[in-house]
Tab-separated table of C-alpha atoms in Angstrom:
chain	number	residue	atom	x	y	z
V	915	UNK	CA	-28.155	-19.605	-17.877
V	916	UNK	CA	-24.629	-19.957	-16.883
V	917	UNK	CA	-23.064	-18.739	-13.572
V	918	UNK	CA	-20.384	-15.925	-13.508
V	919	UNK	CA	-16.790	-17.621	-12.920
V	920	UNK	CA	-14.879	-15.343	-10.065
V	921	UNK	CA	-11.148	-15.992	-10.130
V	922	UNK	CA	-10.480	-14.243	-6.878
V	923	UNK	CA	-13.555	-15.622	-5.040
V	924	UNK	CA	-15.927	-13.491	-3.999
V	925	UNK	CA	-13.748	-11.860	-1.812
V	926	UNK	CA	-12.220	-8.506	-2.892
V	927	UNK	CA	-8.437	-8.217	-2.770
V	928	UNK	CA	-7.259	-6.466	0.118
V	929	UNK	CA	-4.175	-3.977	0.065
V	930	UNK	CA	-1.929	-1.754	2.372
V	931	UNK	CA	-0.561	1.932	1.085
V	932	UNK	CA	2.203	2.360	2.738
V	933	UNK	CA	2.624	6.560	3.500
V	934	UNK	CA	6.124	8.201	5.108
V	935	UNK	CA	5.547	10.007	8.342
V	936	UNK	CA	3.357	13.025	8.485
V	937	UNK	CA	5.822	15.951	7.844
V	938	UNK	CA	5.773	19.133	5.886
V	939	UNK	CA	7.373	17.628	1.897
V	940	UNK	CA	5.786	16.856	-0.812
V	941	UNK	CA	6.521	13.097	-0.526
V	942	UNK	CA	3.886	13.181	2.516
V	943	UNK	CA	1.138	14.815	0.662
V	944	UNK	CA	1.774	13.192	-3.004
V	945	UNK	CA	1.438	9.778	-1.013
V	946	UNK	CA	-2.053	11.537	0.644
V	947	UNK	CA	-3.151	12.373	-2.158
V	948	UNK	CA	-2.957	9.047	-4.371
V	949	UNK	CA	-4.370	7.062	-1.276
V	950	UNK	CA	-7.206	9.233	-1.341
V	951	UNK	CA	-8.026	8.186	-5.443
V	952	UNK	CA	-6.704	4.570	-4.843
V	953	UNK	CA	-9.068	4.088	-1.749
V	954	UNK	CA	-12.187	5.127	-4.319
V	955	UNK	CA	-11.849	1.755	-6.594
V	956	UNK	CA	-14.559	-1.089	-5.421
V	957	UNK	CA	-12.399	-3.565	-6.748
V	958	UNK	CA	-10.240	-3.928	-3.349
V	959	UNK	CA	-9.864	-2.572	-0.014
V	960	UNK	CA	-7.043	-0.530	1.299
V	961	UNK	CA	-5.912	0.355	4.214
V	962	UNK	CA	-3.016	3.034	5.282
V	963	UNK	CA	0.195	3.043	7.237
V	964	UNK	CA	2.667	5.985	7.471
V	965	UNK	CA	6.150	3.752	8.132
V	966	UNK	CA	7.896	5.102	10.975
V	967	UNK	CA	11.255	2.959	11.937
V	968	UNK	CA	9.724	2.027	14.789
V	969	UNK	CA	7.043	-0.219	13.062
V	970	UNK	CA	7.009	-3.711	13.813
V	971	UNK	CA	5.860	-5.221	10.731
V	972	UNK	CA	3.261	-4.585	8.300
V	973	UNK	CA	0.711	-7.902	8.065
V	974	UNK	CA	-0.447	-10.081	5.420
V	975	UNK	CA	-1.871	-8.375	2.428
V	976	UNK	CA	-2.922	-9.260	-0.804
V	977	UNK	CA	-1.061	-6.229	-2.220
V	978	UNK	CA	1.157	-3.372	-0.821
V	979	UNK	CA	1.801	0.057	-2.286
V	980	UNK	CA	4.435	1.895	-1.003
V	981	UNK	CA	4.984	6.069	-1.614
V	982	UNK	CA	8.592	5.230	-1.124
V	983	UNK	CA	11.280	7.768	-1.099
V	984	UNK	CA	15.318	7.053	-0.031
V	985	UNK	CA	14.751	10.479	1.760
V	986	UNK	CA	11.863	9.714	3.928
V	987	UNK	CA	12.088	5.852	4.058
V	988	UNK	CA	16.085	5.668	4.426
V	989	UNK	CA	15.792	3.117	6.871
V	990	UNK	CA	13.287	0.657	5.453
V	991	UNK	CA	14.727	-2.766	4.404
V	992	UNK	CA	14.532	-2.984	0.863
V	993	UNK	CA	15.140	-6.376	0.789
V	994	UNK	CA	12.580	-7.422	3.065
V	995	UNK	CA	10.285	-5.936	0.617
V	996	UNK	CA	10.780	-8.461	-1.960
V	997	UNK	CA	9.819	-11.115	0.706
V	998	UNK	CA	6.479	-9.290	1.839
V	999	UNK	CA	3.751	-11.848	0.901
V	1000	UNK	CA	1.684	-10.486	-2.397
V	1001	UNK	CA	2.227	-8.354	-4.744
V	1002	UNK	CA	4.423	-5.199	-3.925
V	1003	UNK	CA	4.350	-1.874	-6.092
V	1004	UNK	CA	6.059	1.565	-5.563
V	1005	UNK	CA	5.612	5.093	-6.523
């Protein structure tokens, strides 16, 4: 009987959802609410951040998914995006 190949290892990849501040829009809560689905999967870990412009960095991920809106995240670096380590997706 052969052995299962794992092409990722047997560790699962991990993510980051990256959330605008807490405020009263419907940016805020359409983030919450896919983090709360995306968090269910058992095929990777997340974790969550709401970006404030304060933030010094966001770590090493496997993957980041950012709620991102030019409203809410107006002063996030787009460019420094495309350099963030992993794969990077928006919504």
């Amino acid at each position: 009987m052969q052995s299962q190949v794992h092409l990722t290892g047997d560790r699962k990849p991990r993510g980051l959802f990256v959330n605008t501040q807490k405020a009263s829009c419907s940016i805020y809560e359409s983030g919450q609410m896919v983090y709360q689905c995306l968090k269910l999967s058992e095929r990777y870990t997340l974790d969550y951040l709401e970006l404030d412009p304060k933030c010094g960095g966001l770590g090493s991920y496997d993957f980041y998914f950012f709620n991102y809106h030019h409203a809410t995240m107006s002063f996030l670096n787009t460019q420094s995006v495309h350099r963030l380590p992993g794969l990077t997706m928006t919504m």
